[in-house]
Short mmCIF file of C-alpha atoms in Angstrom, two decimals:
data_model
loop_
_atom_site.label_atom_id
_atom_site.label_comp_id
_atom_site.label_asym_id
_atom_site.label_seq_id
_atom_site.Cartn_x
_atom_site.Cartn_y
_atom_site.Cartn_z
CA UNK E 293 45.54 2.39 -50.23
CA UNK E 294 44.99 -1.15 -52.49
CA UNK E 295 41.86 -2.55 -52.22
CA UNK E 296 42.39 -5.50 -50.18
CA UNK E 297 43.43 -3.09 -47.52
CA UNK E 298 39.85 -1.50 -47.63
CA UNK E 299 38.29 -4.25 -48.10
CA UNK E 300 39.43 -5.00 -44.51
CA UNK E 301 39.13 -2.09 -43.36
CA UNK E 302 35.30 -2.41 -44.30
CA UNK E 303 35.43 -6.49 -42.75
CA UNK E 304 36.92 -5.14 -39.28
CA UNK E 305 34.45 -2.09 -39.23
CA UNK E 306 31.48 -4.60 -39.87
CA UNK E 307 33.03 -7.14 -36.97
CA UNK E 308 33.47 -4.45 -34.63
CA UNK E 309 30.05 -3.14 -34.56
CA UNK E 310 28.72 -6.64 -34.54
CA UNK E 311 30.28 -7.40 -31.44
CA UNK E 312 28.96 -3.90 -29.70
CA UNK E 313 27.03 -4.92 -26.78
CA UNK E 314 25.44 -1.31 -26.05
CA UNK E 315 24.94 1.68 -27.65
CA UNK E 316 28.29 3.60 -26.75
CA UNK E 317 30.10 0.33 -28.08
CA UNK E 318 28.80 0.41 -31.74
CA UNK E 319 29.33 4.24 -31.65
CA UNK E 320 32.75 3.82 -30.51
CA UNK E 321 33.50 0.67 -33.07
CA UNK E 322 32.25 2.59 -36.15
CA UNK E 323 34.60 5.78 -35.18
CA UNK E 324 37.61 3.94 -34.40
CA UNK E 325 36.79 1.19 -37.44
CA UNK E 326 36.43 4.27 -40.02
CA UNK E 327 39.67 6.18 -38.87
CA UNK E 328 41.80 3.03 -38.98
CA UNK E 329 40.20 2.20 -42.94
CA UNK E 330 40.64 5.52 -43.86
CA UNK E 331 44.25 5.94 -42.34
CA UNK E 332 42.97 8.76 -40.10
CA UNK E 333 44.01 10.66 -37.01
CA UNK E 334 40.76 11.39 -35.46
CA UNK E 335 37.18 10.04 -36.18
CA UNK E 336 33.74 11.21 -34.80
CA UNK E 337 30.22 10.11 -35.36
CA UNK E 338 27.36 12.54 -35.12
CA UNK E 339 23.54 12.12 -34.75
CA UNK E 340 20.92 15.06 -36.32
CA UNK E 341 18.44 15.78 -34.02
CA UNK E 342 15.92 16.62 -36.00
CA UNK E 343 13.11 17.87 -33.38
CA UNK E 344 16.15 20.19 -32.03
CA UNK E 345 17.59 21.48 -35.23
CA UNK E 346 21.18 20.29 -33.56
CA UNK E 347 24.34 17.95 -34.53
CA UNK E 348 25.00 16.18 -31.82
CA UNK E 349 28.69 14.37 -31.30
CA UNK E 350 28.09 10.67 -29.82
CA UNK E 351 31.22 9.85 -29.61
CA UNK E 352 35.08 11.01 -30.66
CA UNK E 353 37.77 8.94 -31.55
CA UNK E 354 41.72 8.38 -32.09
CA UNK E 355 43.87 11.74 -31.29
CA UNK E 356 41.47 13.89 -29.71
CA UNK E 357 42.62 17.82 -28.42
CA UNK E 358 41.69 19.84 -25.64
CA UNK E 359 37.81 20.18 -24.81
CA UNK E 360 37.18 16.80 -27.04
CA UNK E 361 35.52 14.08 -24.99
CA UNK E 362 35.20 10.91 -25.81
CA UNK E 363 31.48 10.00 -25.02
CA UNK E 364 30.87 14.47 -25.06
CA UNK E 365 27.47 15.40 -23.47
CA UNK E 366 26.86 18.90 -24.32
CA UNK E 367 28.98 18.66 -28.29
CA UNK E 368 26.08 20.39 -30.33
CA UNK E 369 26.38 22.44 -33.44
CA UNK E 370 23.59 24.35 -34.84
CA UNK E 371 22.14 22.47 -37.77
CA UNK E 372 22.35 25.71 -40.09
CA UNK E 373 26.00 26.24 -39.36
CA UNK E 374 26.43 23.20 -41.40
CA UNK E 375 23.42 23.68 -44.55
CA UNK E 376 24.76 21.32 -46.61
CA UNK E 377 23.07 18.80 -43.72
CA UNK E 378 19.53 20.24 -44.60
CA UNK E 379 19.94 21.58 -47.80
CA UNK E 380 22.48 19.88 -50.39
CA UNK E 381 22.53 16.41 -49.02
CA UNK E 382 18.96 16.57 -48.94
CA UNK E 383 18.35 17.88 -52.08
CA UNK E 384 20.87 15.48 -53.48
CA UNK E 385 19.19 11.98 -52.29
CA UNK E 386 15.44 13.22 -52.90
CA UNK E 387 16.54 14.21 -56.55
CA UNK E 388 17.42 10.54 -56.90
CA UNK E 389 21.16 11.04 -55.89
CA UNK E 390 23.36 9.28 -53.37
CA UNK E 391 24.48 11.14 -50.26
CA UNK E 392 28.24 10.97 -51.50
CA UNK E 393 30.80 11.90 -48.72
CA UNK E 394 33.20 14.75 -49.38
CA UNK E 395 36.69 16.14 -48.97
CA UNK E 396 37.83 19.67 -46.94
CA UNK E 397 40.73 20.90 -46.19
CA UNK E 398 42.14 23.55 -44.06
CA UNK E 399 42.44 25.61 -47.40
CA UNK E 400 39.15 24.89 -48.58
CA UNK E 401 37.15 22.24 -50.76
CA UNK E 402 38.64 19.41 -51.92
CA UNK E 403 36.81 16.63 -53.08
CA UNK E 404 33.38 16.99 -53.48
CA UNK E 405 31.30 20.52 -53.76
CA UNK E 406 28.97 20.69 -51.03
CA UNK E 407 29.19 24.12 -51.43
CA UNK E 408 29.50 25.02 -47.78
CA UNK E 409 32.27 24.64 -45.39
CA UNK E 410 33.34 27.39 -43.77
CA UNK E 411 32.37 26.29 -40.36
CA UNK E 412 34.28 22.87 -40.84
CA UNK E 413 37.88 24.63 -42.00
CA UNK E 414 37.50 26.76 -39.35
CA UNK E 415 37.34 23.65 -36.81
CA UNK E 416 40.30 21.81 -38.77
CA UNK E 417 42.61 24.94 -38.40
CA UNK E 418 41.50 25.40 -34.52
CA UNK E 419 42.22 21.80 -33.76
CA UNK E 420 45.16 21.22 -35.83
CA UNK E 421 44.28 18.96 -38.42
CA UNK E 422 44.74 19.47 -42.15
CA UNK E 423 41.84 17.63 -43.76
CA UNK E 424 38.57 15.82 -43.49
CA UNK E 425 36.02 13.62 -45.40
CA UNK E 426 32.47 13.87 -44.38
CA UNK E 427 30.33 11.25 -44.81
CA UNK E 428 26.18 11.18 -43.98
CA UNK E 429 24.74 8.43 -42.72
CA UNK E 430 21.38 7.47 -44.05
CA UNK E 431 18.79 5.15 -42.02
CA UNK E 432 15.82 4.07 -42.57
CA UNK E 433 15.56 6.56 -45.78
CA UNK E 434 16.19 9.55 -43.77
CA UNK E 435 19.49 11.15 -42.88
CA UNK E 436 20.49 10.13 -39.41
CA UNK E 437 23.94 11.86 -39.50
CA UNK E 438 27.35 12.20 -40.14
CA UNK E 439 30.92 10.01 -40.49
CA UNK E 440 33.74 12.62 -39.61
CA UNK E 441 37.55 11.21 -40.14
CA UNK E 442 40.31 13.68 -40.31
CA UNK E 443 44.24 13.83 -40.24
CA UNK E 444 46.80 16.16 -38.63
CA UNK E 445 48.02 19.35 -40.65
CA UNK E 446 50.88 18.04 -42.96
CA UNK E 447 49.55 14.47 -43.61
CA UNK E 448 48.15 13.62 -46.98
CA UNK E 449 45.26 14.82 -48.11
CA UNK E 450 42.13 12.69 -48.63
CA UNK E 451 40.98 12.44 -52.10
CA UNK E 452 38.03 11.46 -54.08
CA UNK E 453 38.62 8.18 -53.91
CA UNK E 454 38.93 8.40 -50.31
CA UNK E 455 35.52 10.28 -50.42
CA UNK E 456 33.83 7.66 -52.67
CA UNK E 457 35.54 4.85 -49.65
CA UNK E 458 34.11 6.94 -46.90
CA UNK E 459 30.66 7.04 -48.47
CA UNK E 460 30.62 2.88 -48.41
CA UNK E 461 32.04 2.91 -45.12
CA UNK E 462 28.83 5.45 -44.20
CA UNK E 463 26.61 2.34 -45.91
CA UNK E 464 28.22 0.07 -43.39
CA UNK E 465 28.02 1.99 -40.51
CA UNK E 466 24.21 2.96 -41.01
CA UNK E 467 23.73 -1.34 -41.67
CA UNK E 468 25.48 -1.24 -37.74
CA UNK E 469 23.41 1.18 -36.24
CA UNK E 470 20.51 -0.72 -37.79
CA UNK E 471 21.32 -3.86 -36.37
CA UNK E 472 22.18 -2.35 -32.64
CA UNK E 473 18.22 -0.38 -32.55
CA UNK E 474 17.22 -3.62 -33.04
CA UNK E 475 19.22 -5.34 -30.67
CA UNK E 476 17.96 -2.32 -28.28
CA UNK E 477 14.67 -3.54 -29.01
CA UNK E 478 14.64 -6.70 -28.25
CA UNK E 479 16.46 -6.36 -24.70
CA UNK E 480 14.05 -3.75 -23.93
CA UNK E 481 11.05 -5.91 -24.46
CA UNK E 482 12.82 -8.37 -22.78
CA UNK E 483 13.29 -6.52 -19.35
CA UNK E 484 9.71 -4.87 -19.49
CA UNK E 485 6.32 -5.76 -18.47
CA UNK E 486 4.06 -5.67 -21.67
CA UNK E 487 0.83 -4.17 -20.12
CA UNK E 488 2.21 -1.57 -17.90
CA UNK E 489 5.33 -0.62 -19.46
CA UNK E 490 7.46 -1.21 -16.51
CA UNK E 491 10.51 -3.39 -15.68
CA UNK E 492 10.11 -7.15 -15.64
CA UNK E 493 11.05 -9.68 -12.86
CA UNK E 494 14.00 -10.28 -15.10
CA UNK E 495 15.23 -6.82 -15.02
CA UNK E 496 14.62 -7.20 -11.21
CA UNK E 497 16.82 -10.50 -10.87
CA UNK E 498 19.37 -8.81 -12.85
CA UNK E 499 19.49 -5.53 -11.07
CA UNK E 500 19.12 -6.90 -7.40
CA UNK E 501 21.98 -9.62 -8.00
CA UNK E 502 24.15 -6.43 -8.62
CA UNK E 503 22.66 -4.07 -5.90
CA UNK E 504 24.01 -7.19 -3.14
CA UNK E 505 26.72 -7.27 -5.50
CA UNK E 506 27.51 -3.48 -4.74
CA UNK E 507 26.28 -3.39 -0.70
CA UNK E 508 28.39 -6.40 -0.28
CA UNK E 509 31.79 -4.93 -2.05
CA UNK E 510 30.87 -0.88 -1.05
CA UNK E 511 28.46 -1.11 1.64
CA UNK E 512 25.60 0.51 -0.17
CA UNK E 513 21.96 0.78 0.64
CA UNK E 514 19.92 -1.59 -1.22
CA UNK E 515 16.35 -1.58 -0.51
CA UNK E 516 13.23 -3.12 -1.90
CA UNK E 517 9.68 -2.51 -1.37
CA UNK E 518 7.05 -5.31 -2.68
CA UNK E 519 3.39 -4.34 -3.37
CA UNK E 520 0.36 -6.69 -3.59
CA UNK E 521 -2.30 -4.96 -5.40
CA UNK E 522 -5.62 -6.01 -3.15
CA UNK E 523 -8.64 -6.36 -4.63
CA UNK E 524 -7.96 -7.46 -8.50
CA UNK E 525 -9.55 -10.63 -8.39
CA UNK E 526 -12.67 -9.06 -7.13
CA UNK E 527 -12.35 -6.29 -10.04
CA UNK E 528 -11.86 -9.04 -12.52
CA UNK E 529 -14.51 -11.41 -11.99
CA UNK E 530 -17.46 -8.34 -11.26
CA UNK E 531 -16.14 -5.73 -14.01
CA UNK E 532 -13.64 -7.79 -16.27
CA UNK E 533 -10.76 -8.21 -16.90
CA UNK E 534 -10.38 -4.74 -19.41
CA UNK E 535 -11.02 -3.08 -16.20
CA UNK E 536 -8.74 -4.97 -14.48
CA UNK E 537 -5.84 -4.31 -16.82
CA UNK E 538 -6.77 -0.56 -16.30
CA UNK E 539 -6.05 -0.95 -12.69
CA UNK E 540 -2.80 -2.56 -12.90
CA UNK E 541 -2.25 0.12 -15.74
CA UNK E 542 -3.32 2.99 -13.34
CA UNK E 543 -1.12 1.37 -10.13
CA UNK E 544 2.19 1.28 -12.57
CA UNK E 545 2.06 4.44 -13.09
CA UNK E 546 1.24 5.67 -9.32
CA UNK E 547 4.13 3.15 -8.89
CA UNK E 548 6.30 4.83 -11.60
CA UNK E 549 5.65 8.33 -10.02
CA UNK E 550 6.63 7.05 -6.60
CA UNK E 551 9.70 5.71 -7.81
CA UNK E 552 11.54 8.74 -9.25
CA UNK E 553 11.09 10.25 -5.53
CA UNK E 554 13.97 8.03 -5.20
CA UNK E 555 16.87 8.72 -7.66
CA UNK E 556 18.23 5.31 -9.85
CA UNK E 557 15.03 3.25 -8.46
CA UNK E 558 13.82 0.56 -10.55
CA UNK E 559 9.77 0.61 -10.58
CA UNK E 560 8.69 -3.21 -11.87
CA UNK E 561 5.84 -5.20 -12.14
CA UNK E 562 6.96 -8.99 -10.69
CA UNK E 563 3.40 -10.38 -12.60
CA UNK E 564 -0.20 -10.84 -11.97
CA UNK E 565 -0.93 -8.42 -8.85
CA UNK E 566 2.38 -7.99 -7.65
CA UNK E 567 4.63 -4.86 -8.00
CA UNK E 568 8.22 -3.97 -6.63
CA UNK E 569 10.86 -0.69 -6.75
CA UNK E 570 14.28 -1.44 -6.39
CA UNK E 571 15.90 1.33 -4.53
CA UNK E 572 20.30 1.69 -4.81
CA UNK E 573 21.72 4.28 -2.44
CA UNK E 574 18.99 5.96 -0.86
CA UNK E 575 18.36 5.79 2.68
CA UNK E 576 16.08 3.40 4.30
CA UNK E 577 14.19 5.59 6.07
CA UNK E 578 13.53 7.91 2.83
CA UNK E 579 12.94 4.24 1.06
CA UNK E 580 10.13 3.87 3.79
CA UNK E 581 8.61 7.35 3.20
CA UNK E 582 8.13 6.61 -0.32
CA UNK E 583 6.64 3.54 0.40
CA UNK E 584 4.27 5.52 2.46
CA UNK E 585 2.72 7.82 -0.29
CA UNK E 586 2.72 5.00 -2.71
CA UNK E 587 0.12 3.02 0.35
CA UNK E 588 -1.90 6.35 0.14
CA UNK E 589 -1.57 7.22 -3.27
CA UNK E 590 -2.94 3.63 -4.09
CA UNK E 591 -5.99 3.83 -1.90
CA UNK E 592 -6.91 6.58 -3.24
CA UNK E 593 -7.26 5.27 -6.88
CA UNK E 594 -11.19 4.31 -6.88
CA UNK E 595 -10.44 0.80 -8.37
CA UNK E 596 -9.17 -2.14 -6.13
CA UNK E 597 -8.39 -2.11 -2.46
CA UNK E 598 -5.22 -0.32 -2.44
CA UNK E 599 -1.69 -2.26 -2.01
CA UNK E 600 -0.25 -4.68 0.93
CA UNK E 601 3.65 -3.03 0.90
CA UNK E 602 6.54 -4.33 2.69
CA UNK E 603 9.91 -3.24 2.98
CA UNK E 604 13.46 -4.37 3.88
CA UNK E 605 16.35 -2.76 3.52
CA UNK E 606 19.83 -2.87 3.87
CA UNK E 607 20.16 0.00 5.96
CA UNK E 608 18.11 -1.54 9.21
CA UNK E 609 18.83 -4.05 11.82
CA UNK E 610 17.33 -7.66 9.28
CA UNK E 611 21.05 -9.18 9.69
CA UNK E 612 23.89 -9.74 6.78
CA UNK E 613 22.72 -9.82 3.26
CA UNK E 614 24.58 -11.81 1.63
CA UNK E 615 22.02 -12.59 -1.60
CA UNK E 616 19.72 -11.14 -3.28
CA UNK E 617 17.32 -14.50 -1.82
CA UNK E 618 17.58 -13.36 1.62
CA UNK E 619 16.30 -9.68 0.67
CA UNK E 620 13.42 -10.50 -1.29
CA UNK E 621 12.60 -13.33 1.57
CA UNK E 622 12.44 -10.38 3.75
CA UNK E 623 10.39 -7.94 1.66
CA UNK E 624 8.21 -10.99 1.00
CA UNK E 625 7.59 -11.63 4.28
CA UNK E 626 6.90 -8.27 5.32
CA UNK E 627 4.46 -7.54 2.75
CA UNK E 628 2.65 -10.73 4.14
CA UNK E 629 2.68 -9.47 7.27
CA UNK E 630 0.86 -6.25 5.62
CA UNK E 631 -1.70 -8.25 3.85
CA UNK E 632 -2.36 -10.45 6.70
CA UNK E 633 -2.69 -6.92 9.11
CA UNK E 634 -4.59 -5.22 6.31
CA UNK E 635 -2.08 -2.31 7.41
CA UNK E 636 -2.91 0.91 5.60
CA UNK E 637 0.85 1.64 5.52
CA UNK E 638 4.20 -0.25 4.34
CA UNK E 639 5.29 -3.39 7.00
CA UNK E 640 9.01 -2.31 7.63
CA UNK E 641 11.46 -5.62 7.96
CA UNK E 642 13.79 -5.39 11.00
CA UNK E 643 11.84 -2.52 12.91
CA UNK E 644 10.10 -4.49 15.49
CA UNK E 645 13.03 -4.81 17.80
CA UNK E 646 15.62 -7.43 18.39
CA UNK E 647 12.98 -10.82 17.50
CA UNK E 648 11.69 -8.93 14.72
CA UNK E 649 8.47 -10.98 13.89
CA UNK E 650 9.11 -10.85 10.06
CA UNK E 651 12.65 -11.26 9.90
CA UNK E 652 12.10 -14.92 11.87
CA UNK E 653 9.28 -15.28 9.16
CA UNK E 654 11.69 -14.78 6.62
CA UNK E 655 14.54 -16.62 8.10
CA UNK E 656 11.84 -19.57 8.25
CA UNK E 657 11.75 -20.43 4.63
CA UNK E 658 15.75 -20.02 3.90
CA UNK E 659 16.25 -23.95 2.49
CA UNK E 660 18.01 -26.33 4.38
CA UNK E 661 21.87 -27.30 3.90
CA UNK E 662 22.55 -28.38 0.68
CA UNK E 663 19.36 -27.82 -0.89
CA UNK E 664 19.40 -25.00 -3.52
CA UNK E 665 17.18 -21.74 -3.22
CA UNK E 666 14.39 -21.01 -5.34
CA UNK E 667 15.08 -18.12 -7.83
CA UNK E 668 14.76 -14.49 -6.64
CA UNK E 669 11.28 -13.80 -8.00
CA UNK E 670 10.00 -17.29 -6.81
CA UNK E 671 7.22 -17.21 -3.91
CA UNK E 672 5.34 -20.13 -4.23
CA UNK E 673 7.52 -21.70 -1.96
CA UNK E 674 7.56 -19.20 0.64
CA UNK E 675 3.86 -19.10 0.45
CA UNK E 676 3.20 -22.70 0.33
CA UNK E 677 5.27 -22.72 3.97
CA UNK E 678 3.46 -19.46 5.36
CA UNK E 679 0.42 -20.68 4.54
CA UNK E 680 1.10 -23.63 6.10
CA UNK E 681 1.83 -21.76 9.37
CA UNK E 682 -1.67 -19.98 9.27
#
């Protein structure tokens, strides 16, 4: 293999991580990019788990046999099946070395002396393959895992200077992961709420546009439930606003609690006083329930004046949704109707019989023809026309 040839083998590994939008992606481009530079059959990358004393697989790729997965969930191996992990690597890069890859065959040691490999010949002669090269991955100063690239029994055999490749390719792949924790980062602090650690209204727009998406296309039940913490002002102005923080604090997490009643519900904080969950699949009345103990759990907190809740969903008589705008109208309106009532207990959209009072609310501030709606998330404009109506 001439050196131009890894040199873009090292350009197209680089690229592909670079354009990895998740996780999975980058894990997926730096297996595939690594078996194609190194003229492989099969690549995997593998994370140590530290905490766990485990190797997990995160991903497997090119000519994969029986049992392999792609994305595996439960491929672990005992850290001390594979000491070199702990002990010569390790040893190696703390005595000043470098964490050079290495060569095994089905036979045995190749390239490179880690001086265990037992377990790893035994794997290439149960899948069928004839060698690997091992490379660890190094992140942050600490060993983060491993490059695995092998080919099928009777191909050539990697040598050293395949070894010394797959070590730079390791370099490359670590620069990747680097680059996608970051990128992690920064969409997670983008799509959550600072002070209570919950989603944003972002991560709401996002995820409700595709909920509609889903109920529209598959029929499923999308419901949301929108809470008004009561009595924050009053905590701010008498106790301060520390104390205030610690309420909104205390209600994201009664909030966060009530939410995973409901599996894949998305607990958020909208800003200021006002809360939502985002509930995909489960039924309206069990939607309603939760909303329920979240009323009770709230009033029960010591600070504020519990929540005004309201609730529409999908799965009751509030017409065709056809946008996420018309849902959030209704929640919106239904939680006014709460606040207004000073109900103890979640307003329910589309439960008051055919001239449901808050589904006309709602249907009240759609905007007229040709005149765009505000986005979901907006309410001054709702409230600047309910408030209007007394």
């Amino acid at each position: 293999m001439g050196d131009d040839v890894r040199l873009r083998g090292v350009v197209e590994l680089a690229q592909g991580m670079a354009a990895a939008r998740t996780p999975r992606e980058s894990w997926r481009a730096a297996a595939e990019g690594a078996c194609r530079a190194l003229a492989g059959d099969f690549a995997a990358l593998s994370v140590w788990e530290r905490e766990l004393g485990l190797l997990r697989v995160l991903v497997n790729a090119g000519e994969r046999v029986a049992g392999e997965e792609e994305f595996p969930e439960r491929e672990v191996y005992p850290v001390h099946e594979f000491p070199e992990i702990t002990e010569f690597l390790h040893e190696r890069w703390v005595g000043g070395g470098e964490p050079d890859a290495w060569v095994e065959t089905a036979e045995g040691p190749a390239g490179g002396t880690p001086g265990y490999c037992h377990q790893r010949v035994a794997a290439l002669r149960r899948r069928g393959r004839g060698c690997c090269v091992v490379a660890p991955i190094v992140l942050h100063g600490r060993a983060w895992g491993e490059l695995y690239v092998a080919r099928a029994a009777g191909a050539r055999v990697f040598g050293q200077v395949d070894a010394d490749f797959a070590t730079v390719l390791a370099s490359v792949v670590a620069a990747g992961l680097a680059q996608t924790e970051r990128l992690e980062e920064a969409r997670r602090l983008a799509f959550t709420d600072a002070l209570t650690g919950l989603a944003n209204r972002r991560a709401v727009d996002a995820n409700l546009d595709d909920a509609v998406d889903r109920h529209r296309s598959e029929g499923v039940v999308v419901s949301l439930v929108v809470c008004d913490l009561n009595g924050l002002k009053r905590v701010n102005d008498t106790q301060g606003h520390a104390v205030g923080d610690q309420l909104l604090e205390r209600f994201g997490s009664v909030l966060s609690l009530c939410g995973a009643m409901l599996p894949g519900t998305l607990a958020a904080r909208l800003g200021g006083d006002e809360f939502c969950l985002l509930a995909v699949g489960p039924p309206a009345d069990e939607v309603v329930r939760v909303a329920e103990e979240l009323c009770r759990r709230a009033a029960a907190l010591g600070l504020g004046d519990g929540v005004a809740c309201g609730v529409a969903s999908t799965g009751d008589p509030i017409g065709a949704v056809r946008s996420a705008r018309r849902l959030f109208r209704l929640a919106d309106a239904a939680q006014y109707r709460a606040k207004a009532a000073r109900s103890p207990l979640p307003v329910v959209a589309g439960r008051s019989g055919p001239d449901d009072p808050v589904v006309r609310l709602a249907d009240a501030t759609a905007p007229p023809a040709g005149e765009p709606a505000p986005p979901v998330g907006e309410r001054r404009r709702f409230r600047r026309w309910r408030d209007r109506q007394g």
